[in-house]
Short mmCIF file of C-alpha atoms in Angstrom, two decimals:
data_model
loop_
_atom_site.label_atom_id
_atom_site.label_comp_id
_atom_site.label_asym_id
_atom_site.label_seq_id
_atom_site.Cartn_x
_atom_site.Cartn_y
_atom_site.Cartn_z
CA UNK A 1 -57.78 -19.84 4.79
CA UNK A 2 -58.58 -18.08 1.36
CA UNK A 3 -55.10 -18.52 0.15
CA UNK A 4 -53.17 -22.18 1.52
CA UNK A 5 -51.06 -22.80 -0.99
CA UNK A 6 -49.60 -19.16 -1.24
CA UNK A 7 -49.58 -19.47 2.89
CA UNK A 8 -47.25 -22.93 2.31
CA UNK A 9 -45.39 -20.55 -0.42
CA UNK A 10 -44.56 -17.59 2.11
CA UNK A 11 -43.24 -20.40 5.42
CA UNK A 12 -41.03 -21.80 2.97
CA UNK A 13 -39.73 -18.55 1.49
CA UNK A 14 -39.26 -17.44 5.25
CA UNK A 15 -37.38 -20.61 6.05
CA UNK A 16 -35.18 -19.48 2.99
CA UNK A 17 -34.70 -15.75 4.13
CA UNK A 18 -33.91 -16.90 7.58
CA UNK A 19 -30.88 -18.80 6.44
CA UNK A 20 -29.44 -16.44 3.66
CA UNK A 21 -29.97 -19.06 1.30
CA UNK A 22 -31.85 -16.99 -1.28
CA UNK A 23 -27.81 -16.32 -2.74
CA UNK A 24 -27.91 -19.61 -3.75
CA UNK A 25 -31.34 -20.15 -5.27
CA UNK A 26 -31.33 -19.11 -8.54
CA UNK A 27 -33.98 -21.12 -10.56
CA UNK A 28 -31.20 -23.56 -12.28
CA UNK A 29 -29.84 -24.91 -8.73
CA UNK A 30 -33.60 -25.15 -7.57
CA UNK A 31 -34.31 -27.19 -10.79
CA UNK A 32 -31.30 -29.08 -9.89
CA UNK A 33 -32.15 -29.37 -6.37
CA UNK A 34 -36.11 -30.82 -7.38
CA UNK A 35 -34.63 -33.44 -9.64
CA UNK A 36 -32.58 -34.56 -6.97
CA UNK A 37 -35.53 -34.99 -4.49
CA UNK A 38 -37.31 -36.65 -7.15
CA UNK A 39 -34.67 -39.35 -7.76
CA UNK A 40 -34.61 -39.45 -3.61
CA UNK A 41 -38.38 -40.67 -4.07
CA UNK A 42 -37.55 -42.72 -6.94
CA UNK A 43 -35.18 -44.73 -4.93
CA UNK A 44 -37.62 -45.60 -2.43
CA UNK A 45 -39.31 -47.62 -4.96
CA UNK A 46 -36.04 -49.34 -6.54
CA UNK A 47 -36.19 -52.63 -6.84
CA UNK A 48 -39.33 -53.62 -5.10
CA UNK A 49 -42.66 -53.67 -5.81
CA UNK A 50 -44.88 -50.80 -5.69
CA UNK A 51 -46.57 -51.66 -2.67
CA UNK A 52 -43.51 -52.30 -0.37
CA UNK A 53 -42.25 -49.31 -0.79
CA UNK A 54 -42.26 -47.65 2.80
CA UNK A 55 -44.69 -44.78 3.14
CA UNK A 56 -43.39 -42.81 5.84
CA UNK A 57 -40.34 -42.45 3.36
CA UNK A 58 -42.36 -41.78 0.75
CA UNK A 59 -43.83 -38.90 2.50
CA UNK A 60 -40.51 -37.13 3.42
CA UNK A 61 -39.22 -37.56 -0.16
CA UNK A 62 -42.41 -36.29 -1.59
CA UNK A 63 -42.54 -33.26 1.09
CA UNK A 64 -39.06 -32.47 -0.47
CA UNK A 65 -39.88 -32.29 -3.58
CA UNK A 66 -43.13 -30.39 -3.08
CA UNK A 67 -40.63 -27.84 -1.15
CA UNK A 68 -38.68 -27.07 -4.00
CA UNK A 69 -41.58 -27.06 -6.31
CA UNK A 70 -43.41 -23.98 -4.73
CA UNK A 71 -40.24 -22.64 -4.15
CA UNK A 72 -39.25 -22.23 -7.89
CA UNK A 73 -43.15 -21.22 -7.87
CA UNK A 74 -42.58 -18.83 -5.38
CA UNK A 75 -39.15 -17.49 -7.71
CA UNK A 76 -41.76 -16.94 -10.21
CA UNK A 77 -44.56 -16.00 -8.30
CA UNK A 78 -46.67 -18.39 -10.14
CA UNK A 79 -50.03 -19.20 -8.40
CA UNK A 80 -49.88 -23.04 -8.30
CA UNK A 81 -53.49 -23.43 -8.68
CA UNK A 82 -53.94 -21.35 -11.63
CA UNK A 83 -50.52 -23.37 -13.52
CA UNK A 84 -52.13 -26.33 -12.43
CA UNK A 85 -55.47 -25.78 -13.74
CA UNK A 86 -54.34 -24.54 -16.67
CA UNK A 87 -52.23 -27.72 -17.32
CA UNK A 88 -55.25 -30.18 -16.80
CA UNK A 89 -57.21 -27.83 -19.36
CA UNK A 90 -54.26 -28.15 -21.98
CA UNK A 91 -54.39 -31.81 -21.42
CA UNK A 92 -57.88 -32.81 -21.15
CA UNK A 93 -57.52 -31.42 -25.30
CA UNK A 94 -54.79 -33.47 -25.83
CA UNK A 95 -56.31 -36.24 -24.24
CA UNK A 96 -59.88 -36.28 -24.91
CA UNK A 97 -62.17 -38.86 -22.53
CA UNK A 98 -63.12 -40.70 -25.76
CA UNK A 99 -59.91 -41.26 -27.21
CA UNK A 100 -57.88 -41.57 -24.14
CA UNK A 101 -59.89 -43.87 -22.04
CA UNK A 102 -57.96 -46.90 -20.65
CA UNK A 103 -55.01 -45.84 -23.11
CA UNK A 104 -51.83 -44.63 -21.42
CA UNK A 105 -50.34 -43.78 -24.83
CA UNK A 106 -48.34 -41.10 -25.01
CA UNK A 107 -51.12 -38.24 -26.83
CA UNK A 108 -48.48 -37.39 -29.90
CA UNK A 109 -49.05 -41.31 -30.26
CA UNK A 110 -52.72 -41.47 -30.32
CA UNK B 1 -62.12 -22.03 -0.07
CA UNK B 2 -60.86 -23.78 2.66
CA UNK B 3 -58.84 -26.69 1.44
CA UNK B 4 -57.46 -25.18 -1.38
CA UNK B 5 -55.02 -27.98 -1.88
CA UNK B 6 -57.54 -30.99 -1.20
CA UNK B 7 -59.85 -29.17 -3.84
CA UNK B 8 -56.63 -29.23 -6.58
CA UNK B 9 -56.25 -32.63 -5.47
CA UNK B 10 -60.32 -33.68 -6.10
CA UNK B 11 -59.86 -32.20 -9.79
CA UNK B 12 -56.47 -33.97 -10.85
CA UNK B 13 -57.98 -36.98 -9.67
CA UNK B 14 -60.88 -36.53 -11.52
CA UNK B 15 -59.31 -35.76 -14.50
CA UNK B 16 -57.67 -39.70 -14.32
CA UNK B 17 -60.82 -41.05 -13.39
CA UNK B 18 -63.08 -39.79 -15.91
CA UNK B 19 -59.69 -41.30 -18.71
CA UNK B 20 -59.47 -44.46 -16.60
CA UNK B 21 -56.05 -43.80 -16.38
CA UNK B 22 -56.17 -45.38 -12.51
CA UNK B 23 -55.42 -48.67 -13.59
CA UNK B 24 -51.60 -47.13 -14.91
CA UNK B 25 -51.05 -44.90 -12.04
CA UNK B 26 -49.54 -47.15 -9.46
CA UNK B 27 -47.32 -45.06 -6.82
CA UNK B 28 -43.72 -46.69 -8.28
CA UNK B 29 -44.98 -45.65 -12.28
CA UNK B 30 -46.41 -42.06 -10.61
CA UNK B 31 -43.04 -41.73 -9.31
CA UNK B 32 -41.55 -42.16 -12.16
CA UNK B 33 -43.45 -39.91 -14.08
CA UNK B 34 -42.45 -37.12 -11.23
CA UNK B 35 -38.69 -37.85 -12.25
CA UNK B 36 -39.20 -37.84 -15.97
CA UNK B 37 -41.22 -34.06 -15.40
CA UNK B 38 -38.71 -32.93 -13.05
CA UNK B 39 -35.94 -33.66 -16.28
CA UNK B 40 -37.97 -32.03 -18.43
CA UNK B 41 -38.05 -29.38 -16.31
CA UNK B 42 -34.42 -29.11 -15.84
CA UNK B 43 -34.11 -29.02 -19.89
CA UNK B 44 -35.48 -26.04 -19.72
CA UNK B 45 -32.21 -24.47 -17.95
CA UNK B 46 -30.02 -26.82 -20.35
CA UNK B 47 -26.93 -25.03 -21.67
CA UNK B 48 -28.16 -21.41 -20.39
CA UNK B 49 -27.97 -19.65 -17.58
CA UNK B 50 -30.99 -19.33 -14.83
CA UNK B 51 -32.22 -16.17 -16.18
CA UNK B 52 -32.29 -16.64 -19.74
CA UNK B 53 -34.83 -20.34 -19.11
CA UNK B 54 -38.45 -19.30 -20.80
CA UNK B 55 -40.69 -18.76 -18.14
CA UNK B 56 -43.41 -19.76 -20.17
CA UNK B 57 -42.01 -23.11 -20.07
CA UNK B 58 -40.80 -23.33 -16.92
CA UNK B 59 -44.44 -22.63 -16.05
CA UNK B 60 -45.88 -25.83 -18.22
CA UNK B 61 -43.17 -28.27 -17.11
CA UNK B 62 -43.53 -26.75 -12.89
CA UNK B 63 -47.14 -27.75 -13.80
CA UNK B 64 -46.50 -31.16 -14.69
CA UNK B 65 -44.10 -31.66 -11.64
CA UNK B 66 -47.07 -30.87 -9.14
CA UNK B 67 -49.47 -32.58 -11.48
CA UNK B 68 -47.69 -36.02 -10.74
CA UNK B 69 -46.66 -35.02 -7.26
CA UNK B 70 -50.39 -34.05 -6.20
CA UNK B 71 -51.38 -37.51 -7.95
CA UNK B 72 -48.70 -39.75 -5.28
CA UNK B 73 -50.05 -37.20 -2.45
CA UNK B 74 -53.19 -38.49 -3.70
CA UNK B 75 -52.65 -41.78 -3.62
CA UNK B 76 -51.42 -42.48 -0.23
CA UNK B 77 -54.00 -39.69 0.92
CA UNK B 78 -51.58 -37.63 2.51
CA UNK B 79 -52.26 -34.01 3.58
CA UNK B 80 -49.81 -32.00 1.22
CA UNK B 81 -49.78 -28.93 3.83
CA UNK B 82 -49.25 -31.18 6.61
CA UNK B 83 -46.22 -33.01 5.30
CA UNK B 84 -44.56 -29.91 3.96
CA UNK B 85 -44.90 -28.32 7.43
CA UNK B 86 -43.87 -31.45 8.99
CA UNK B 87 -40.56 -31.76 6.85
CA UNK B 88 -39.89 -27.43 7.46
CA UNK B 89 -39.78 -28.69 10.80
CA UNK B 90 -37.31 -31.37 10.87
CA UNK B 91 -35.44 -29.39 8.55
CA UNK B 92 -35.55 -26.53 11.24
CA UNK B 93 -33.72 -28.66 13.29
CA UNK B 94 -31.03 -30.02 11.07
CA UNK B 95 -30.54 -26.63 10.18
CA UNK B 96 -30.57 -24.44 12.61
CA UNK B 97 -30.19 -20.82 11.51
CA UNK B 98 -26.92 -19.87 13.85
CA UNK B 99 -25.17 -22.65 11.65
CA UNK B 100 -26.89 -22.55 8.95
CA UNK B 101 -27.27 -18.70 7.62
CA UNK B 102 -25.38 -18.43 4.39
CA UNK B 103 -23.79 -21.74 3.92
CA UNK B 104 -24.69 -24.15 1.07
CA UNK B 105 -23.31 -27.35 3.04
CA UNK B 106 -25.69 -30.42 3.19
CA UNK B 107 -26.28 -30.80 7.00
CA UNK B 108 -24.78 -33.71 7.55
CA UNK B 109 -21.18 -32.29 7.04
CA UNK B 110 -22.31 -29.27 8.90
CA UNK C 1 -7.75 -51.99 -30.43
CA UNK C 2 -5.89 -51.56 -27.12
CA UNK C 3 -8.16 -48.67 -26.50
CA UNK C 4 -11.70 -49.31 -27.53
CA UNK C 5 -13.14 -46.55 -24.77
CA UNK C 6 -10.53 -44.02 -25.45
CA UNK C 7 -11.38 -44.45 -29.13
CA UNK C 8 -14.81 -43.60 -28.67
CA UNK C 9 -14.18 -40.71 -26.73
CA UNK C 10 -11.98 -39.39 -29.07
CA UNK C 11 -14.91 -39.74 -31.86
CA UNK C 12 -17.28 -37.95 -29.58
CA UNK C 13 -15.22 -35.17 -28.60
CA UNK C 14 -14.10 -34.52 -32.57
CA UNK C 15 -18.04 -34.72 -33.24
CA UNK C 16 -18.23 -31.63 -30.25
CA UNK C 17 -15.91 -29.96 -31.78
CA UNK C 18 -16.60 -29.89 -35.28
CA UNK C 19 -19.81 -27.73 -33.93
CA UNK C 20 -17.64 -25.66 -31.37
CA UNK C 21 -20.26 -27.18 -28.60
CA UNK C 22 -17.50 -27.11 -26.54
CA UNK C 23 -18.36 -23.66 -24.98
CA UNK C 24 -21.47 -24.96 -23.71
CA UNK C 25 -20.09 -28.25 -22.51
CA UNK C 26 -19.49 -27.07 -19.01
CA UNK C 27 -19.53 -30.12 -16.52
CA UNK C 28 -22.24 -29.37 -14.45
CA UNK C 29 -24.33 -28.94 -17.92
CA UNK C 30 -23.05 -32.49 -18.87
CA UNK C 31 -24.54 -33.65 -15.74
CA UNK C 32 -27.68 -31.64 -16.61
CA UNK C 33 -27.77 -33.34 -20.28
CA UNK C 34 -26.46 -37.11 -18.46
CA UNK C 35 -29.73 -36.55 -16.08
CA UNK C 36 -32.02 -35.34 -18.74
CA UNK C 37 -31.07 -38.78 -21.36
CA UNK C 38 -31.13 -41.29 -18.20
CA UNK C 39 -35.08 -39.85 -17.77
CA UNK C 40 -35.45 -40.24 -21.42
CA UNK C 41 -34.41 -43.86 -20.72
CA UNK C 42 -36.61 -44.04 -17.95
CA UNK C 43 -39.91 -43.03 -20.09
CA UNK C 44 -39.44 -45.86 -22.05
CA UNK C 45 -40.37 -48.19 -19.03
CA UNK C 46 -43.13 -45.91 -18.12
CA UNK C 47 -46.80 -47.60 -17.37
CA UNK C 48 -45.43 -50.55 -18.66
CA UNK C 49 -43.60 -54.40 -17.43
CA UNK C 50 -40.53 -54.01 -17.74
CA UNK C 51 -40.30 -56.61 -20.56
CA UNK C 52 -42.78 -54.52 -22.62
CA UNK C 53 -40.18 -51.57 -23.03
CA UNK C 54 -39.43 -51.30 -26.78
CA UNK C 55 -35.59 -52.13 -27.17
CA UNK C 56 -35.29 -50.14 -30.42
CA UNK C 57 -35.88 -47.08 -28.06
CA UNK C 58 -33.77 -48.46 -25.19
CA UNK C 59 -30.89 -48.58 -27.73
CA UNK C 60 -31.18 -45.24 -28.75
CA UNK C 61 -31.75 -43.89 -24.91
CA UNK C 62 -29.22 -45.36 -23.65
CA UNK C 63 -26.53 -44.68 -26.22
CA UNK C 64 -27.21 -41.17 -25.64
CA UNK C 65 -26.80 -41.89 -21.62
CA UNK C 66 -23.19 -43.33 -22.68
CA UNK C 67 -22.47 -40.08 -25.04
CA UNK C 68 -23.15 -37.63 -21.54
CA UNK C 69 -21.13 -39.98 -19.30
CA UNK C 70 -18.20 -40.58 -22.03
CA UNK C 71 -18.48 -36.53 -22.60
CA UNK C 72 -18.02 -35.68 -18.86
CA UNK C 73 -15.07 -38.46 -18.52
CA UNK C 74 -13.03 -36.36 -21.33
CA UNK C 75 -13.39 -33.54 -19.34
CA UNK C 76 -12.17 -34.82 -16.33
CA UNK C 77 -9.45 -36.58 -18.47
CA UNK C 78 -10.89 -39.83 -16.44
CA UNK C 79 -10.08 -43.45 -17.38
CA UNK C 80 -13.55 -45.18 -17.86
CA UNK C 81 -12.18 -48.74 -17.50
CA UNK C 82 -10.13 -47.59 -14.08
CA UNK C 83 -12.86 -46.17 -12.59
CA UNK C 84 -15.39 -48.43 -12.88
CA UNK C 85 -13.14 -51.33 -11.72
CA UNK C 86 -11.86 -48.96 -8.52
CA UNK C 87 -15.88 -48.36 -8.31
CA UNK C 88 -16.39 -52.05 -8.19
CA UNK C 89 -13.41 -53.58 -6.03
CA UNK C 90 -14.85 -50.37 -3.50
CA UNK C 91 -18.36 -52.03 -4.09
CA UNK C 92 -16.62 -55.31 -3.31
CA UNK C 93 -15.84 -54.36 0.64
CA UNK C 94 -18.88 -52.45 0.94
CA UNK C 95 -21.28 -55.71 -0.57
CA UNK C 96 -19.58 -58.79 0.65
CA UNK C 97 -20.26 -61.71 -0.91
CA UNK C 98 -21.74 -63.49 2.37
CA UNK C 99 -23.58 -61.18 3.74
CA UNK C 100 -25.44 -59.48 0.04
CA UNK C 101 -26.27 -62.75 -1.52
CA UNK C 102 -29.85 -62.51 -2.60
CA UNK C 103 -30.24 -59.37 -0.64
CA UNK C 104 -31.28 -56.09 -2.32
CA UNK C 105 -30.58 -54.12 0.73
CA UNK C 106 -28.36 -50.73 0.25
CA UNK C 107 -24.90 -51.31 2.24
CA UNK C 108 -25.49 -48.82 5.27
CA UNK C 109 -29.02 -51.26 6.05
CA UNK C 110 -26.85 -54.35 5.89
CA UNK D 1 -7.18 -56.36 -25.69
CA UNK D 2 -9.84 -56.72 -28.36
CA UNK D 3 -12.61 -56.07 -26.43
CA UNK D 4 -12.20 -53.55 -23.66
CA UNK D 5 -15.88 -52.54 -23.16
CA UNK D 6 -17.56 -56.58 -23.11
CA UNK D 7 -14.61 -57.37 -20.75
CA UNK D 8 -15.86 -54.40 -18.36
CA UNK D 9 -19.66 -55.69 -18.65
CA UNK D 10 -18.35 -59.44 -18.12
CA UNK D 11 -16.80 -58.17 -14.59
CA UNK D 12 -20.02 -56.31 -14.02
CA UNK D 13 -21.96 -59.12 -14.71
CA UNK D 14 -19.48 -61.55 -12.21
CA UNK D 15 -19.85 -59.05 -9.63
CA UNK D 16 -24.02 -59.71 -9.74
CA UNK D 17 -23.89 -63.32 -10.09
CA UNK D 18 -21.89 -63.63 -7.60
CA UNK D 19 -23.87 -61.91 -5.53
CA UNK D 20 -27.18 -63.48 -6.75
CA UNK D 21 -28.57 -60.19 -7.68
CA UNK D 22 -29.81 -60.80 -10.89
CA UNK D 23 -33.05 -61.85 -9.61
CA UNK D 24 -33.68 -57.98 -8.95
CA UNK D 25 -31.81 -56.46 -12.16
CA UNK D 26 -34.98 -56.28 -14.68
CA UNK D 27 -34.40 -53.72 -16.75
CA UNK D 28 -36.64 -51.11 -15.65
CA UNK D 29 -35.49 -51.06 -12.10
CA UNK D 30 -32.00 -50.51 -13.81
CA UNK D 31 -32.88 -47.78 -15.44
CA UNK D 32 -34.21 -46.44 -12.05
CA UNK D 33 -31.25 -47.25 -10.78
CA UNK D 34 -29.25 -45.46 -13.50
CA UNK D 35 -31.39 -42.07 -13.57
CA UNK D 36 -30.76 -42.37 -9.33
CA UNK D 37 -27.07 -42.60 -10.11
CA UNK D 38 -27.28 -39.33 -12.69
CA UNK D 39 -29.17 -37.50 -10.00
CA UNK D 40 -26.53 -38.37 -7.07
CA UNK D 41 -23.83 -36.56 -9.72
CA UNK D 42 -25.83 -33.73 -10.70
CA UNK D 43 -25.96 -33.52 -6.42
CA UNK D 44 -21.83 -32.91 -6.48
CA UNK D 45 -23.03 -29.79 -8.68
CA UNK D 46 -25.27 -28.39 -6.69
CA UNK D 47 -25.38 -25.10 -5.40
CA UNK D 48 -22.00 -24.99 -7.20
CA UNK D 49 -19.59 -23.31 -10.41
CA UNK D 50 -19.32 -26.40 -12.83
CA UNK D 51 -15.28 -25.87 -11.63
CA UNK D 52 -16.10 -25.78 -7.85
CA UNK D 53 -17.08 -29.87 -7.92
CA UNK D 54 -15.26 -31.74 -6.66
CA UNK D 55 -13.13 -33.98 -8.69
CA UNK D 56 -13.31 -37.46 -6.24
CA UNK D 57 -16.78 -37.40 -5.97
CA UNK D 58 -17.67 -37.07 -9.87
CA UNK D 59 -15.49 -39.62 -10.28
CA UNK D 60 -17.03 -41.82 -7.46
CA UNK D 61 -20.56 -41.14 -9.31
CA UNK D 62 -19.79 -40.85 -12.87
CA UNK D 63 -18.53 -44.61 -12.05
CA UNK D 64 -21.78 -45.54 -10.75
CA UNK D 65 -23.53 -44.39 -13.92
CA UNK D 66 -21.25 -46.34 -15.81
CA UNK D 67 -22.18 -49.52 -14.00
CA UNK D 68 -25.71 -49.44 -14.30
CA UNK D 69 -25.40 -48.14 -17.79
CA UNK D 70 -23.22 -51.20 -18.53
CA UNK D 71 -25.25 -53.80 -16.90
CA UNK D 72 -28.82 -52.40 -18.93
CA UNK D 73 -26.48 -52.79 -22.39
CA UNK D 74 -25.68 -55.85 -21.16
CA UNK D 75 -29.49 -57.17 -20.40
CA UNK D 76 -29.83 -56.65 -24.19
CA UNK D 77 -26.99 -57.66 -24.83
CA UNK D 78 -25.65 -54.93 -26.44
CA UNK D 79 -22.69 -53.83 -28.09
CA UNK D 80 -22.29 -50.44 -26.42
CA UNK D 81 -19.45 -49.31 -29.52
CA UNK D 82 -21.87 -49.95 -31.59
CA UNK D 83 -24.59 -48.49 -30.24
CA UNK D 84 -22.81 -45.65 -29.61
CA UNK D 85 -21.08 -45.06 -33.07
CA UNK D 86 -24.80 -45.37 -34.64
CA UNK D 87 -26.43 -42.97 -32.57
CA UNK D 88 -23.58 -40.12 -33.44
CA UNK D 89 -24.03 -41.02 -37.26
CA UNK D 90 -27.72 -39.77 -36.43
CA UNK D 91 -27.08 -36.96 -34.60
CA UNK D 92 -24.35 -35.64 -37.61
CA UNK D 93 -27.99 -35.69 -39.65
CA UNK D 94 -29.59 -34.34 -37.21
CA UNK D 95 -26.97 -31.58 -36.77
CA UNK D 96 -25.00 -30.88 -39.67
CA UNK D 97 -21.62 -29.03 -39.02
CA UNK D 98 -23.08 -26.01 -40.97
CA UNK D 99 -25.83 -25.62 -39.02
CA UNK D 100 -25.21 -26.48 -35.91
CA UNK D 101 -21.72 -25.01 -35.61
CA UNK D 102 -21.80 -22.89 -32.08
CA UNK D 103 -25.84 -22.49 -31.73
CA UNK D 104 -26.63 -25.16 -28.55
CA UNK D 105 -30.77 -25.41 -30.11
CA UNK D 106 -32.31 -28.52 -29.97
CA UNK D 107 -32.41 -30.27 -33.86
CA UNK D 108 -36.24 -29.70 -33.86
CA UNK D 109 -35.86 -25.77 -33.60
CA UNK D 110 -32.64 -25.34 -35.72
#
């Protein structure tokens, strides 16, 4: 498939249309609605240690939040890969493999 | 390209490899990072309403949120495609479009 | 002082509107702003023990956590001590004492 | 009585110990518990005009922010007042009536 990620984009728009729920998706409530599913994920982890958190949960929680993810994206009509790619190009100049190496230090810190 | 998402995958990985950033990026800490991105996100909406967000920074922040998301997806090797489908799916069925078509209501008070 | 929360709500609400923020302090935008400082806290545990967080920096994160929760309680004209104490005697019924002892699981897995 | 806010974290901190929770209250998985809490009230906004919440359920959540806020002031033992009262003093330099009056802009782009 040429184009996955915009294929993922249009199934969830579809789900969307199907349900008249585009009337309430205005980029702020979708915003809202991602922070939500990432505090959903968060609380998976809470209070144990990494490792015993429970995968299949983490895998619907993280499905959730990659669904409202492409579908402020999709509001946008951002292509993912390109945002994405041009993120890690931004970064790997903020943090440069010599001065970032085994240093999780925030980069306005370094 | 076939696995367009695996490939986006392969390159944010790299990226922490090459910083050896691995040794920080333990599924509860990715998590959090996905939370504090998803905020920052939201900031971006802060006092205003949906329309008037910069999409220019809506763009960097979305970035960020798949960045870390991609990373967890990563980490427990899941199939980003697959899960999304998976959870369109079972939201299918909690949501079924006869009851579902134009109402805002969390399914379980449906 | 008989009224040592009330006071400070009084102090943050003259602070509001000495700038006439009070236009933009709509409640769900609280809860934006609440959501935004509690991931602000959040980042200052990131990649880290939690003994390792800097408590200069969870001082100032936090007190601006308590500014977005006092803020949204003045709206709501809500009595901080009340509510709390109705949260807790609720908390109470739903965590018995013999059955949560040493138990970190949430109340509908008890 | 004198102390309205340390008598509120002194219940708080009864309610734990009697329930031998302590053991998982570090601070960090507080403040994931706190930034949980802040999502689960943004959630009453959702989808929603700020006025269209629902009054119970703020309450019911706002409360729950409250409790984790109080119990991470009181793992540093904190005097939230205080705390409080010192971060406003900055944010009056930070936003000076004369500038800030009416214009919501973050103090870095004022």
């Amino acid at each position: 498939m040429a184009n996955e990620i915009k294929e993922l984009m249009h199934e969830i728009d579809a789900f969307t249309q199907e349900r008249d729920w585009d009337q309430f998706h205005n980029p702020k409530d979708l915003a809202l609605a991602l922070s939500i599913e990432a505090a959903e994920l968060l609380e998976v982890y809470l209070w144990k240690q990494p490792e015993d958190a429970k995968k299949e949960k983490v895998k619907e929680e993280l499905a959730d939040v990659f669904n409202y993810a492409l579908l402020i994206a999709s509001k946008y009509d951002f292509d993912v890969a390109e945002i994405v790619r041009a993120k890690l190009a931004r970064n790997a100049e903020k943090y440069p493999v010599e001065k970032a190496k085994g240093v999780a230090t925030k980069y306005n810190e370094l």
